[in-house]
Amino acid sequence: YQYEGSYLKGIDADTSVSYLKGRLESIGGNGTVTITNASGQSVDSNDTVGTGYKITINGTTKSTYTVLIYGDISGDGKIGSLDLLKLQRHILKAATLSGIYLESCDANQDGKITPLDLLVIQKDVLGVEKINQ
């Protein structure tokens, strides 16, 4: 996993809350990890971690990070047709994305939101090539 500013990156789509929490706690030693959804509500351990989820690591210091999963524009932790639709609507200016959800659109991670990102997400959805998190 990579910490970049207030973002936690490198989490694969379809990662469960319990798996991520266990991995982060094993890395952090004696620290505790709390995961909430984008609204700050508690989540079930079987839930899937999505873009916008908050992870608080309370060890020697307390830090909170926002999960960024490239291609997970809807924030449900999966990469699918809804994400394609949201990005397409944003590119066509039929809707506007912002914040972490806009960041998650940059599926090829080149710093720009373009139709190429749509292609990268489409390849992931079709099982041709996974997005590099």
Short mmCIF file of C-alpha atoms in Angstrom, two decimals:
data_model
loop_
_atom_site.label_atom_id
_atom_site.label_comp_id
_atom_site.label_asym_id
_atom_site.label_seq_id
_atom_site.Cartn_x
_atom_site.Cartn_y
_atom_site.Cartn_z
CA TYR A 1 0.00 0.00 0.00
CA GLN A 2 1.12 3.56 -0.63
CA TYR A 3 0.33 6.63 1.42
CA GLU A 4 0.27 9.74 -0.71
CA GLY A 5 -0.84 12.86 1.10
CA SER A 6 -4.21 11.99 2.58
CA TYR A 7 -4.79 9.06 0.20
CA LEU A 8 -4.16 5.36 0.68
CA LYS A 9 -3.49 3.73 -2.70
CA GLY A 10 -2.57 0.27 -3.90
CA ILE A 11 -5.77 -1.43 -2.72
CA ASP A 12 -7.25 -3.79 -5.27
CA ALA A 13 -10.92 -3.64 -6.20
CA ASP A 14 -13.08 -6.24 -4.40
CA THR A 15 -10.97 -6.09 -1.21
CA SER A 16 -12.95 -6.87 1.93
CA VAL A 17 -12.88 -4.66 5.01
CA SER A 18 -11.66 -7.55 7.18
CA TYR A 19 -8.80 -8.40 4.80
CA LEU A 20 -7.57 -4.81 4.54
CA LYS A 21 -7.90 -4.22 8.27
CA GLY A 22 -5.91 -7.39 9.02
CA ARG A 23 -3.17 -6.47 6.54
CA LEU A 24 -2.82 -2.94 7.88
CA GLU A 25 -2.78 -4.12 11.50
CA SER A 26 -0.09 -6.70 10.70
CA ILE A 27 2.04 -4.00 9.10
CA GLY A 28 1.46 -1.49 11.91
CA GLY A 29 2.27 -3.72 14.87
CA ASN A 30 0.34 -2.66 17.96
CA GLY A 31 -1.79 -0.03 16.22
CA THR A 32 -5.50 -0.31 15.67
CA VAL A 33 -7.27 0.25 12.37
CA THR A 34 -10.79 1.60 11.94
CA ILE A 35 -12.52 1.62 8.57
CA THR A 36 -15.65 3.65 7.82
CA ASN A 37 -17.54 4.38 4.61
CA ALA A 38 -17.38 7.74 2.82
CA SER A 39 -20.13 9.09 5.12
CA GLY A 40 -18.18 8.11 8.24
CA GLN A 41 -20.51 5.25 9.18
CA SER A 42 -19.26 1.91 10.49
CA VAL A 43 -18.99 -0.88 7.95
CA ASP A 44 -19.41 -4.63 8.24
CA SER A 45 -16.22 -6.71 8.07
CA ASN A 46 -17.62 -8.52 5.00
CA ASP A 47 -18.22 -5.25 3.12
CA THR A 48 -16.01 -4.29 0.19
CA VAL A 49 -13.69 -1.30 0.68
CA GLY A 50 -14.41 1.42 -1.86
CA THR A 51 -13.07 4.73 -3.04
CA GLY A 52 -13.85 7.38 -0.44
CA TYR A 53 -13.74 5.02 2.54
CA LYS A 54 -11.80 6.38 5.52
CA ILE A 55 -9.07 4.42 7.27
CA THR A 56 -7.88 5.59 10.65
CA ILE A 57 -4.66 4.11 11.97
CA ASN A 58 -4.14 4.71 15.66
CA GLY A 59 -0.63 3.73 16.72
CA THR A 60 2.14 5.95 18.02
CA THR A 61 0.30 8.67 16.12
CA LYS A 62 -3.23 8.83 14.72
CA SER A 63 -3.63 9.25 10.98
CA THR A 64 -6.69 9.11 8.74
CA TYR A 65 -6.49 8.32 5.04
CA THR A 66 -9.04 8.22 2.24
CA VAL A 67 -9.06 5.11 0.05
CA LEU A 68 -8.36 5.68 -3.64
CA ILE A 69 -9.04 2.76 -5.98
CA TYR A 70 -8.40 3.71 -9.60
CA GLY A 71 -11.47 2.90 -11.71
CA ASP A 72 -13.84 2.68 -8.72
CA ILE A 73 -15.63 5.93 -9.48
CA SER A 74 -18.89 4.90 -7.81
CA GLY A 75 -17.18 4.14 -4.49
CA ASP A 76 -18.60 0.62 -4.16
CA GLY A 77 -15.20 -1.10 -4.24
CA LYS A 78 -15.87 -2.78 -7.56
CA ILE A 79 -14.97 -1.78 -11.10
CA GLY A 80 -17.98 -2.18 -13.36
CA SER A 81 -20.43 -0.67 -15.79
CA LEU A 82 -21.57 2.00 -13.30
CA ASP A 83 -18.01 3.34 -13.17
CA LEU A 84 -17.87 3.43 -16.97
CA LEU A 85 -21.15 5.33 -17.06
CA LYS A 86 -20.01 7.88 -14.46
CA LEU A 87 -16.76 8.55 -16.31
CA GLN A 88 -18.50 8.78 -19.67
CA ARG A 89 -21.01 11.29 -18.28
CA HIS A 90 -18.13 13.32 -16.81
CA ILE A 91 -16.18 13.34 -20.09
CA LEU A 92 -19.31 14.40 -22.00
CA LYS A 93 -19.96 17.10 -19.36
CA ALA A 94 -23.38 15.61 -18.58
CA ALA A 95 -22.30 15.31 -14.93
CA THR A 96 -19.39 16.59 -12.88
CA LEU A 97 -17.19 14.50 -10.62
CA SER A 98 -14.97 16.02 -7.96
CA GLY A 99 -12.60 15.16 -5.14
CA ILE A 100 -11.55 11.57 -4.62
CA TYR A 101 -14.09 10.34 -7.21
CA LEU A 102 -12.50 12.54 -9.88
CA GLU A 103 -9.07 11.23 -8.83
CA SER A 104 -10.30 7.64 -9.23
CA CYS A 105 -11.17 8.39 -12.89
CA ASP A 106 -7.48 8.60 -13.81
CA ALA A 107 -7.28 4.85 -14.39
CA ASN A 108 -4.07 5.04 -16.44
CA GLN A 109 -2.57 7.40 -13.82
CA ASP A 110 -1.18 9.94 -16.25
CA GLY A 111 -2.56 12.96 -14.39
CA LYS A 112 -5.35 13.63 -16.92
CA ILE A 113 -8.93 12.47 -17.31
CA THR A 114 -9.41 11.44 -20.95
CA PRO A 115 -11.22 8.81 -23.03
CA LEU A 116 -8.11 6.64 -22.57
CA ASP A 117 -9.14 6.22 -18.94
CA LEU A 118 -12.51 4.99 -20.17
CA LEU A 119 -10.70 2.39 -22.28
CA VAL A 120 -8.56 1.25 -19.33
CA ILE A 121 -11.65 0.77 -17.15
CA GLN A 122 -13.46 -1.00 -19.98
CA LYS A 123 -10.56 -3.46 -20.34
CA ASP A 124 -10.75 -4.16 -16.60
CA VAL A 125 -14.51 -4.73 -16.73
CA LEU A 126 -14.12 -7.12 -19.66
CA GLY A 127 -11.32 -9.02 -17.92
CA VAL A 128 -8.77 -8.13 -20.61
CA GLU A 129 -6.35 -6.24 -18.35
CA LYS A 130 -6.60 -5.28 -14.68
CA ILE A 131 -5.98 -1.69 -13.63
CA ASN A 132 -2.60 -1.27 -11.96
CA GLN A 133 -3.40 0.03 -8.50
#
